[in-house]
CSV table of C-alpha atoms and ligand atoms in Angstrom, one decimal:
chain,number,residue,atom,x,y,z
I,42,MET,CA,-24.9,-1.6,2.7
I,43,TYR,CA,-22.8,0.1,5.2
I,44,ARG,CA,-22.1,-2.0,8.4
I,45,ASP,CA,-20.8,-0.1,11.5
I,46,ARG,CA,-19.5,-3.2,13.0
I,47,ALA,CA,-16.7,-2.1,15.0
I,48,GLY,CA,-17.3,1.7,15.2
I,49,TYR,CA,-14.3,2.8,13.3
I,50,ALA,CA,-15.3,6.4,13.0
I,51,GLY,CA,-12.3,7.3,10.8
I,52,TYR,CA,-13.9,5.3,7.9
I,53,ARG,CA,-17.0,7.5,8.1
I,54,LYS,CA,-15.1,10.8,7.9
I,55,ILE,CA,-13.9,10.3,4.3
I,56,GLY,CA,-17.5,10.2,3.1
I,57,TYR,CA,-17.7,7.0,1.3
I,58,GLU,CA,-20.5,6.4,-1.0
I,59,PHE,CA,-22.0,3.2,0.7
I,60,VAL,CA,-23.3,0.5,-1.7
I,61,GLU,CA,-27.1,0.6,-1.4
I,62,GLY,CA,-28.8,-2.1,0.5
I,63,ASN,CA,-31.1,-2.9,-2.4
I,64,GLN,CA,-28.7,-3.4,-5.0
I,65,MET,CA,-26.4,-6.3,-5.7
I,66,THR,CA,-23.2,-5.9,-3.7
I,67,GLN,CA,-20.2,-5.3,-5.7
I,68,ARG,CA,-17.6,-8.0,-5.4
I,69,ILE,CA,-13.7,-7.1,-5.3
I,70,LEU,CA,-10.7,-9.5,-5.8
I,71,LEU,CA,-7.9,-8.3,-3.7
I,72,THR,CA,-4.6,-9.9,-5.0
I,73,GLY,CA,-1.9,-9.6,-2.2
I,74,GLY,CA,-4.8,-9.0,0.1
I,75,ALA,CA,-3.0,-10.5,3.2
I,76,GLY,CA,0.1,-8.3,2.8
I,77,TYR,CA,0.7,-5.0,4.6
I,78,ILE,CA,-1.4,-2.6,2.6
I,79,GLY,CA,-3.8,-5.2,1.2
I,80,SER,CA,-4.9,-6.3,4.6
I,81,HIS,CA,-5.7,-2.7,5.7
I,82,THR,CA,-7.6,-2.1,2.4
I,83,TYR,CA,-9.6,-5.4,2.9
I,84,VAL,CA,-10.9,-3.9,6.2
I,85,ALA,CA,-11.7,-0.5,4.5
I,86,LEU,CA,-13.4,-2.0,1.6
I,87,VAL,CA,-15.5,-4.3,3.7
I,88,GLU,CA,-16.6,-1.5,5.9
I,89,ALA,CA,-17.6,0.4,2.8
I,90,GLY,CA,-19.9,-2.4,1.9
I,91,TYR,CA,-18.2,-4.4,-0.6
I,92,ASP,CA,-17.9,-8.1,-0.8
I,93,VAL,CA,-14.1,-8.9,-0.9
I,94,VAL,CA,-12.2,-11.9,-1.7
I,95,ILE,CA,-8.4,-12.1,-1.1
I,96,LEU,CA,-6.0,-14.0,-3.4
I,97,ASP,CA,-2.5,-14.4,-2.0
I,98,ASN,CA,0.3,-16.9,-2.1
I,99,PHE,CA,1.5,-16.1,1.4
I,100,SER,CA,5.0,-15.6,-0.1
I,101,ASN,CA,5.2,-12.3,2.2
I,102,ALA,CA,2.3,-12.8,4.5
I,103,ALA,CA,1.6,-14.6,7.8
I,104,ARG,CA,-0.9,-17.4,7.5
I,105,ASP,CA,-3.0,-16.0,10.3
I,106,VAL,CA,-3.7,-12.7,8.7
I,107,PRO,CA,-7.2,-14.0,7.5
I,108,ASP,CA,-8.0,-15.0,11.2
I,109,ARG,CA,-6.9,-11.6,12.3
I,110,LEU,CA,-9.2,-9.9,9.6
I,111,ALA,CA,-12.1,-12.0,10.5
I,112,GLN,CA,-11.8,-10.7,14.0
I,113,LEU,CA,-11.9,-7.2,12.7
I,114,VAL,CA,-14.8,-7.3,10.3
I,115,ASN,CA,-16.7,-9.9,12.3
I,116,HIS,CA,-17.3,-12.4,9.7
I,117,ASN,CA,-15.5,-15.2,7.7
I,118,VAL,CA,-12.8,-13.9,5.4
I,119,GLN,CA,-12.8,-15.4,1.9
I,120,VAL,CA,-9.2,-16.4,0.9
I,121,ILE,CA,-7.9,-18.1,-2.3
I,122,ASP,CA,-4.4,-19.5,-1.8
I,123,ALA,CA,-3.1,-18.9,-5.4
I,124,ASP,CA,-0.3,-17.3,-7.4
I,125,VAL,CA,-1.0,-14.4,-9.9
I,126,LEU,CA,1.4,-16.1,-12.2
I,127,ASP,CA,-0.9,-19.1,-12.4
I,128,ARG,CA,-3.1,-18.4,-15.3
I,129,VAL,CA,-5.0,-21.8,-15.2
I,130,LYS,CA,-6.0,-21.0,-11.4
I,131,LEU,CA,-6.9,-17.4,-12.3
I,132,ASP,CA,-9.2,-18.6,-15.1
I,133,GLN,CA,-10.8,-21.0,-12.6
I,134,VAL,CA,-11.2,-18.1,-10.0
I,135,PHE,CA,-13.0,-15.8,-12.4
I,136,ALA,CA,-15.1,-18.8,-13.8
I,137,ASP,CA,-16.2,-19.8,-10.3
I,138,THR,CA,-17.1,-16.2,-9.1
I,139,ARG,CA,-18.2,-13.0,-10.8
I,140,PHE,CA,-16.1,-10.1,-9.8
I,141,ASP,CA,-16.8,-6.4,-10.6
I,142,ALA,CA,-13.3,-5.1,-10.0
I,143,VAL,CA,-9.7,-6.2,-9.0
I,144,VAL,CA,-7.3,-4.4,-6.8
I,145,HIS,CA,-3.8,-5.7,-7.5
I,146,PHE,CA,-1.3,-5.5,-4.7
I,147,ALA,CA,0.5,-8.8,-5.2
I,148,ALA,CA,4.1,-8.1,-6.1
I,149,PHE,CA,7.7,-8.2,-4.5
I,150,LYS,CA,8.6,-4.8,-2.9
I,151,ALA,CA,12.2,-5.0,-1.3
I,152,VAL,CA,14.4,-2.5,-3.3
I,153,GLY,CA,17.7,-4.1,-2.1
I,154,GLU,CA,16.7,-7.7,-2.9
I,155,SER,CA,15.5,-6.5,-6.4
I,156,VAL,CA,19.0,-5.4,-7.1
I,157,LYS,CA,20.3,-8.8,-6.3
I,158,GLU,CA,17.4,-10.8,-8.0
I,159,PRO,CA,16.1,-8.4,-11.0
I,160,LEU,CA,14.8,-11.4,-12.8
I,161,ALA,CA,12.6,-12.7,-9.9
I,162,TYR,CA,11.2,-9.1,-9.5
I,163,MET,CA,10.4,-8.7,-13.3
I,164,GLN,CA,8.8,-12.1,-13.4
I,165,ASN,CA,6.5,-11.6,-10.3
I,166,ASN,CA,5.7,-7.9,-10.8
I,167,ILE,CA,5.4,-7.6,-14.5
I,168,GLY,CA,4.5,-11.2,-15.3
I,169,GLY,CA,2.0,-11.2,-12.5
I,170,LEU,CA,0.3,-8.1,-13.9
I,171,VAL,CA,0.1,-9.3,-17.5
I,172,THR,CA,-1.3,-12.8,-16.4
I,173,LEU,CA,-3.9,-11.1,-14.2
I,174,MET,CA,-5.0,-8.7,-16.9
I,175,GLN,CA,-5.2,-11.5,-19.5
I,176,ALA,CA,-7.2,-13.7,-17.1
I,177,MET,CA,-9.5,-10.5,-16.2
I,178,ALA,CA,-10.0,-9.7,-20.1
I,179,ALA,CA,-10.9,-13.3,-20.9
I,180,ALA,CA,-13.5,-13.3,-18.0
I,181,GLY,CA,-14.8,-9.8,-19.0
I,182,VAL,CA,-13.7,-8.0,-15.9
I,183,PHE,CA,-12.2,-4.6,-16.9
I,184,ARG,CA,-12.0,-2.6,-13.7
I,185,LEU,CA,-8.6,-2.6,-12.0
I,186,VAL,CA,-6.8,-0.6,-9.3
I,187,PHE,CA,-3.0,-0.9,-9.5
I,188,SER,CA,-0.4,-0.4,-6.7
I,189,SER,CA,2.4,1.9,-8.2
I,190,SER,CA,4.9,3.7,-6.2
I,191,ALA,CA,6.6,7.0,-5.9
I,192,SER,CA,9.7,5.1,-7.0
I,193,VAL,CA,8.6,5.8,-10.6
I,194,TYR,CA,9.8,9.4,-10.0
I,195,GLY,CA,13.3,8.2,-9.5
I,196,ASN,CA,15.6,10.8,-7.8
I,197,ASN,CA,13.3,13.7,-8.6
I,198,ALA,CA,14.4,17.3,-8.1
I,199,GLN,CA,10.9,18.7,-8.5
I,200,LEU,CA,9.0,19.4,-5.2
I,201,PRO,CA,6.2,18.7,-4.4
I,202,ILE,CA,6.2,16.0,-7.1
I,203,PRO,CA,3.2,16.2,-9.5
I,204,GLU,CA,2.0,13.1,-11.6
I,205,THR,CA,3.4,15.0,-14.7
I,206,ALA,CA,7.0,14.9,-13.3
I,207,GLU,CA,9.5,13.1,-15.4
I,208,LEU,CA,9.6,9.4,-14.8
I,209,SER,CA,12.7,7.2,-14.2
I,210,PHE,CA,14.0,4.5,-11.8
I,211,GLY,CA,16.9,3.8,-9.8
I,212,ASN,CA,16.7,0.2,-9.2
I,213,PRO,CA,14.9,-3.0,-10.7
I,214,TYR,CA,11.9,-2.8,-8.3
I,215,GLY,CA,11.2,0.8,-9.5
I,216,HIS,CA,11.8,-0.2,-13.0
I,217,SER,CA,9.0,-3.1,-12.6
I,218,LYS,CA,6.7,-0.6,-11.4
I,219,LEU,CA,7.3,1.9,-14.4
I,220,VAL,CA,6.9,-1.0,-17.0
I,221,CYS,CA,3.7,-2.1,-15.2
I,222,GLU,CA,2.3,1.4,-15.6
I,223,GLN,CA,3.3,1.6,-19.4
I,224,ILE,CA,1.7,-1.8,-19.9
I,225,ILE,CA,-1.4,-0.5,-18.3
I,226,GLU,CA,-1.3,2.7,-20.5
I,227,GLN,CA,-1.0,0.6,-23.6
I,228,THR,CA,-3.7,-1.9,-22.6
I,229,VAL,CA,-6.2,0.9,-21.8
I,230,ALA,CA,-5.2,2.5,-25.2
I,231,SER,CA,-6.0,-0.7,-27.0
I,232,ASP,CA,-9.3,-1.5,-25.5
I,233,PRO,CA,-11.7,1.1,-24.3
I,234,ARG,CA,-13.5,-1.5,-21.9
I,235,TRP,CA,-10.7,-1.1,-19.4
I,236,THR,CA,-11.0,1.4,-16.5
I,237,VAL,CA,-7.8,1.4,-14.5
I,238,GLY,CA,-6.9,3.4,-11.4
I,239,VAL,CA,-3.0,3.7,-11.0
I,240,LEU,CA,-2.1,4.8,-7.5
I,241,ARG,CA,1.4,6.0,-6.7
I,242,TYR,CA,2.1,5.6,-3.2
I,243,PHE,CA,4.5,7.6,-1.2
I,244,ASN,CA,5.8,6.1,2.1
I,245,PRO,CA,3.1,4.0,3.8
I,246,VAL,CA,3.6,3.7,7.7
I,247,GLY,CA,1.5,2.8,10.7
I,248,ALA,CA,-1.0,0.3,11.4
I,249,HIS,CA,-4.8,-0.4,12.1
I,250,GLU,CA,-5.7,1.2,15.4
I,251,SER,CA,-6.8,-2.2,16.7
I,252,GLY,CA,-3.3,-3.3,16.7
I,253,LEU,CA,-4.4,-6.5,15.0
I,254,ILE,CA,-2.7,-5.9,11.6
I,255,GLY,CA,0.4,-4.1,10.6
I,256,GLU,CA,3.7,-4.4,9.0
I,257,ASP,CA,5.8,-7.4,9.7
I,258,PRO,CA,9.1,-7.3,7.7
I,259,ALA,CA,11.2,-10.4,7.9
I,260,GLY,CA,14.7,-9.9,9.2
I,261,ILE,CA,16.3,-6.5,9.5
I,262,PRO,CA,14.1,-3.9,7.8
I,263,ASP,CA,15.4,-1.6,5.0
I,264,ASN,CA,12.7,1.2,5.5
I,265,LEU,CA,12.8,3.7,8.0
I,266,MET,CA,9.7,3.3,10.2
I,267,PRO,CA,10.0,-0.5,10.8
I,268,PHE,CA,13.7,0.0,11.7
I,269,ILE,CA,12.8,2.9,14.2
I,270,ALA,CA,10.1,0.3,15.7
I,271,LYS,CA,12.5,-2.3,16.3
I,272,VAL,CA,15.2,0.0,17.9
I,273,ALA,CA,12.1,1.4,20.2
I,274,ALA,CA,11.2,-2.4,21.0
I,275,GLY,CA,14.9,-3.1,21.9
I,276,GLU,CA,15.6,-5.6,19.3
I,277,LEU,CA,18.1,-3.4,17.6
I,278,PRO,CA,20.6,-1.2,19.5
I,279,HIS,CA,20.4,2.0,17.3
I,280,ILE,CA,19.3,3.4,13.9
I,281,SER,CA,21.8,4.6,11.4
I,282,VAL,CA,20.6,7.9,9.9
I,283,PHE,CA,21.6,7.8,6.3
I,284,GLY,CA,23.1,11.4,5.7
I,285,GLY,CA,23.2,14.4,7.9
I,286,ASP,CA,24.3,16.9,5.1
I,287,TYR,CA,21.4,17.0,2.8
I,288,PRO,CA,19.9,20.4,1.8
I,289,THR,CA,17.0,20.0,4.2
I,290,PRO,CA,16.2,22.0,7.3
I,291,ASP,CA,17.9,19.5,9.7
I,292,GLY,CA,20.3,17.9,7.2
I,293,THR,CA,18.4,14.6,7.0
I,294,GLY,CA,16.3,12.9,4.2
I,295,VAL,CA,12.7,14.2,4.0
I,296,ARG,CA,9.8,11.9,2.9
I,297,ASP,CA,5.9,12.0,2.5
I,298,TYR,CA,5.0,9.4,5.2
I,299,ILE,CA,1.2,8.5,4.9
I,300,HIS,CA,-0.9,6.5,7.3
I,301,VAL,CA,-1.7,3.0,5.8
I,302,CYS,CA,-5.2,3.4,6.9
I,303,ASP,CA,-5.5,6.7,4.7
I,304,LEU,CA,-3.8,4.7,1.8
I,305,ALA,CA,-6.7,2.0,2.4
I,306,ASP,CA,-9.3,4.7,2.2
I,307,GLY,CA,-7.6,5.8,-1.0
I,308,HIS,CA,-8.2,2.5,-2.6
I,309,VAL,CA,-12.0,2.7,-1.6
I,310,LEU,CA,-12.3,6.1,-3.3
I,311,SER,CA,-10.4,4.8,-6.3
I,312,VAL,CA,-12.7,1.8,-6.7
I,313,GLN,CA,-15.8,3.9,-6.4
I,314,SER,CA,-14.4,6.3,-8.9
I,315,LEU,CA,-14.1,3.5,-11.4
I,316,PHE,CA,-17.7,2.4,-10.9
I,317,ARG,CA,-19.0,5.9,-10.8
I,318,GLU,CA,-17.0,7.7,-13.5
I,319,GLY,CA,-16.6,4.8,-15.9
I,320,LYS,CA,-12.9,6.1,-16.6
I,321,GLY,CA,-9.7,5.6,-14.9
I,322,HIS,CA,-7.2,7.8,-13.1
I,323,LEU,CA,-3.5,8.0,-12.2
I,324,VAL,CA,-2.8,9.8,-8.9
I,325,ASN,CA,-0.3,10.2,-6.1
I,326,LEU,CA,-1.4,9.0,-2.9
I,327,GLY,CA,0.7,11.0,-0.2
I,328,THR,CA,-0.1,13.7,2.3
I,329,GLY,CA,1.9,16.6,0.5
I,330,ARG,CA,3.9,17.1,3.8
I,331,GLY,CA,7.4,15.8,4.2
I,332,TYR,CA,9.1,14.9,7.5
I,333,SER,CA,12.8,14.4,8.2
I,334,VAL,CA,14.5,11.3,9.6
I,335,LEU,CA,15.2,13.1,12.8
I,336,GLU,CA,11.5,14.3,13.1
I,337,MET,CA,10.3,10.7,12.6
I,338,ILE,CA,12.7,9.3,15.3
I,339,ALA,CA,11.6,12.2,17.7
I,340,ALA,CA,7.9,11.5,17.0
I,341,TYR,CA,8.2,7.7,17.5
I,342,ALA,CA,10.1,8.2,20.8
I,343,LYS,CA,7.3,10.3,22.1
I,344,ALA,CA,4.6,7.9,20.9
I,345,SER,CA,6.4,4.9,22.4
I,346,GLY,CA,7.9,6.3,25.4
I,347,ARG,CA,11.1,4.7,24.6
I,348,ASP,CA,14.7,6.0,23.8
I,349,ILE,CA,15.6,5.7,20.2
I,350,PRO,CA,19.5,5.9,20.0
I,351,TYR,CA,20.9,6.9,16.5
I,352,GLN,CA,24.0,7.9,14.8
I,353,ILE,CA,24.5,10.0,11.7
I,354,SER,CA,25.9,7.6,9.0
I,355,PRO,CA,27.0,8.1,5.2
I,356,ARG,CA,24.2,8.7,2.8
I,357,ARG,CA,22.6,5.7,1.1
I,358,PRO,CA,23.4,5.4,-2.4
I,359,GLY,CA,20.5,6.3,-4.7
I,360,ASP,CA,18.5,8.2,-1.9
I,361,ALA,CA,16.8,11.5,-2.8
I,362,ALA,CA,17.3,14.5,-0.3
I,363,ALA,CA,13.6,15.0,-0.2
I,364,SER,CA,10.4,13.5,-1.8
I,365,TYR,CA,6.9,14.5,-1.0
I,366,ALA,CA,3.7,14.4,-3.2
I,367,ASP,CA,1.6,17.2,-4.9
I,368,PRO,CA,-1.7,15.5,-3.5
I,369,ARG,CA,-4.0,17.9,-5.5
I,370,LEU,CA,-4.8,15.8,-8.5
I,371,ALA,CA,-5.9,12.8,-6.2
I,372,LYS,CA,-8.3,15.3,-4.3
I,373,ASP,CA,-9.8,16.5,-7.6
I,374,LEU,CA,-10.3,13.1,-9.4
I,375,ILE,CA,-11.2,10.8,-6.5
I,376,GLY,CA,-11.7,13.1,-3.5
I,377,PHE,CA,-8.8,11.8,-1.6
I,378,GLY,CA,-7.2,13.7,1.2
I,379,ALA,CA,-5.2,12.1,4.0
I,380,LYS,CA,-6.7,12.6,7.5
I,381,ARG,CA,-4.3,11.0,9.9
I,382,ASP,CA,-1.2,12.9,11.2
I,383,LEU,CA,2.3,11.9,12.2
I,384,GLU,CA,1.3,11.1,15.8
I,385,ASP,CA,-1.4,8.7,14.6
I,386,MET,CA,1.2,7.0,12.3
I,387,CYS,CA,3.6,6.4,15.2
I,388,ARG,CA,1.0,5.6,17.9
I,389,SER,CA,-0.7,2.9,15.8
I,390,SER,CA,2.7,1.4,14.7
I,391,TRP,CA,3.8,1.2,18.2
I,392,ALA,CA,0.3,-0.4,19.3
I,393,TRP,CA,0.9,-3.0,16.6
I,394,ILE,CA,4.5,-3.7,17.7
I,395,VAL,CA,3.5,-4.2,21.4
I,396,ARG,CA,0.5,-6.4,20.7
I,397,HIS,CA,2.3,-8.4,18.0
I,398,ALA,CA,5.2,-8.9,20.4
I,399,GLN,CA,2.9,-10.1,23.1
I,400,LYS,CA,1.3,-12.6,20.8
I,401,THR,CA,4.6,-14.1,19.2
I,402,GLY,CA,6.4,-13.8,22.4
I,403,ALA,CA,9.2,-11.7,20.8
T,1014,LIG,P1,3.4,-6.9,1.1
T,1014,LIG,O1,4.6,-7.8,0.7
T,1014,LIG,O2,3.3,-6.8,2.5
T,1014,LIG,O3,2.2,-7.4,0.2
T,1014,LIG,C1,2.1,-8.1,-0.9
T,1014,LIG,C2,1.5,-9.4,-0.9
T,1014,LIG,O4,1.3,-10.0,-2.1
T,1014,LIG,C3,1.9,-10.4,0.2
T,1014,LIG,O5,0.9,-10.8,0.9
T,1014,LIG,C4,2.5,-11.6,-0.7
T,1014,LIG,O6,2.3,-12.7,-0.1
T,1014,LIG,C5,1.6,-11.5,-2.0
T,1014,LIG,N1,2.2,-11.8,-3.1
T,1014,LIG,C6,3.4,-11.6,-3.6
T,1014,LIG,N2,3.7,-12.1,-5.0
T,1014,LIG,C7,2.5,-12.8,-5.3
T,1014,LIG,C8,2.1,-13.7,-6.2
T,1014,LIG,N3,2.9,-13.9,-7.3
T,1014,LIG,N4,0.8,-14.3,-6.1
T,1014,LIG,C9,0.1,-13.9,-5.2
T,1014,LIG,N5,0.4,-13.2,-4.1
T,1014,LIG,C10,1.6,-12.7,-4.1
T,1014,LIG,O7,3.7,-5.6,0.4
T,1014,LIG,P2,2.8,-4.1,0.6
T,1014,LIG,O8,3.7,-3.2,1.3
T,1014,LIG,O9,1.5,-4.5,1.2
T,1014,LIG,O10,2.8,-3.6,-0.8
T,1014,LIG,C11,1.6,-3.9,-1.7
T,1014,LIG,C12,1.8,-3.3,-3.0
T,1014,LIG,O11,2.1,-1.9,-2.9
T,1014,LIG,C13,3.0,-3.9,-3.9
T,1014,LIG,O12,2.7,-3.9,-5.2
T,1014,LIG,C14,4.1,-2.9,-3.6
T,1014,LIG,O13,5.0,-2.8,-4.6
T,1014,LIG,C15,3.2,-1.5,-3.6
T,1014,LIG,N6,3.9,-0.5,-2.7
T,1014,LIG,C16,4.4,-0.7,-1.5
T,1014,LIG,C17,5.0,0.2,-0.9
T,1014,LIG,C18,5.4,0.2,0.5
T,1014,LIG,O14,6.3,1.0,1.0
T,1014,LIG,N7,4.9,-0.8,1.3
T,1014,LIG,C19,5.2,1.6,-1.6
T,1014,LIG,C20,4.8,1.7,-2.9
T,1014,LIG,C21,4.2,0.6,-3.5
T,1015,LIG,C1,12.5,3.4,-0.4
T,1015,LIG,C2,13.0,2.8,-1.8
T,1015,LIG,C3,11.9,3.2,-2.6
T,1015,LIG,C4,10.5,2.6,-2.2
T,1015,LIG,C5,10.3,3.1,-0.7
T,1015,LIG,C6,9.1,2.4,0.0
T,1015,LIG,C7,15.4,3.1,-1.9
T,1015,LIG,C8,16.4,3.9,-2.6
T,1015,LIG,N1,14.2,3.7,-2.1
T,1015,LIG,O1,12.4,4.8,-0.4
T,1015,LIG,O2,12.2,2.7,-3.9
T,1015,LIG,O3,9.5,3.0,-3.0
T,1015,LIG,O4,11.4,2.8,0.1
T,1015,LIG,O5,9.3,1.0,0.1
T,1015,LIG,O6,15.7,2.2,-1.3
T,1015,LIG,N2,16.6,6.0,6.5
T,1015,LIG,C9,17.6,6.2,7.5
T,1015,LIG,N3,17.9,4.9,8.1
T,1015,LIG,C10,17.5,3.7,7.8
T,1015,LIG,C11,16.5,3.6,6.7
T,1015,LIG,C12,16.1,4.8,6.3
T,1015,LIG,O7,18.1,7.1,7.6
T,1015,LIG,O8,17.9,2.7,8.5
T,1015,LIG,C13,16.3,7.2,5.7
T,1015,LIG,C14,16.5,7.2,4.1
T,1015,LIG,O9,17.7,7.7,3.8
T,1015,LIG,C15,15.3,8.2,3.8
T,1015,LIG,C16,14.2,7.9,4.8
T,1015,LIG,O10,14.8,7.3,5.9
T,1015,LIG,O11,15.7,9.5,3.9
T,1015,LIG,C17,13.2,6.9,4.3
T,1015,LIG,O12,13.8,5.7,3.8
T,1015,LIG,P1,12.9,4.5,3.2
T,1015,LIG,O13,11.8,4.1,4.5
T,1015,LIG,O14,13.8,3.4,2.9
T,1015,LIG,O15,12.0,5.1,2.2
T,1015,LIG,P2,12.5,5.6,0.8
T,1015,LIG,O16,14.0,6.1,0.9
T,1015,LIG,O17,11.5,6.8,0.4
């Protein structure tokens, strides 16, 4: 049953198939659901009529995220404080509650950290997936949506990047995601009961329009948009633009930035496709449109009304000149198409920064 609690018109635009009121509500377990993408997906799934339970160990999420989600969806948020590496706990979770599908976000995601601590990344990202899939299989739950990444394309020369592009990796984080995809492929081949949606995200940015949830990286951010946001907020003096001599229109790196709420909608469509089609899919989630670093800085300066000083610096090792998705397969298989534009991405990010700073006194 669709509940138009907060009037977020955007959720209706993508044409969800709302769960019928007279059928049993489908229940979804969101591992890592208190994190950046997971929290936005929580809202989208609840708005689409699913009963959603978050499982998170809060290793990279604020403890008050469930309270903020509760304000957004207007009811209590069910949260299980647990680690996906804890098989005993997972067995208990699946024994206590019937789940129809699992969306698996829980993982470590910082590229630089993965280079310093590869074993921790392999354990959490690969070990977490294996433990979760074993617990699901033991409980008879065979529908899974998996967070993969455009990092599995490595430093790809083919543009736009189709799902059939050659796969590689440039760091332990990317390696862990590629191994996870292979594990999923082998598991699906071994047992036809599995239906899995593998979603390769490009560059998620922005925040929910309410300003209540968003990305909150600890310390100095590695990724572009959170860094720009901190410069706009006056917390950092300037941004270094990594490379001004790439073979791109203005010489700076080009990426496919996608609004996190579009990404969240993609998860709803993926879950619905698993239920409807009874078979899995592997798709890119991007817009198909690339923006340069300088275009991002200019758009954010406009949205925030702040100066964003920058200086051109040497290239970052391992960076591609340009990366953007071929989004057609996602459209064909699950009906996904990004709706929000660059202005929406920057405006929502800034609204989150301003509201969050007020709350934390930062
Ligand atoms: P995030 O760190 O904000 O969210 C991950 C969540 O998982 C956090 O709440 C963390 O506390 C939780 N978690 C981590 N390990 C756990 C464990 N062992 N048990 C239980 N909970 C655990 O990250 P995000 O940006 O929301 O990313 C979500 C997923 O999407 C990750 O799998 C990430 O690799 C993938 N991804 C992210 C991006 C991106 O740019 N943000 C791009 C491509 C793919
Ligand atoms: C990085 C990771 C990738 C990961 C993705 C999303 C690397 C090599 N790749 O990709 O594996 O999936 O994040 O988490 O780390 N830039 C600057 N100045 C900055 C920061 C970034 O100029 O301070 C530039 C980069 O050179 C790039 C663009 O901004 O051209 C986007 O960078 P970033 O947000 O880190 O994303 P990716 O490079 O796509």
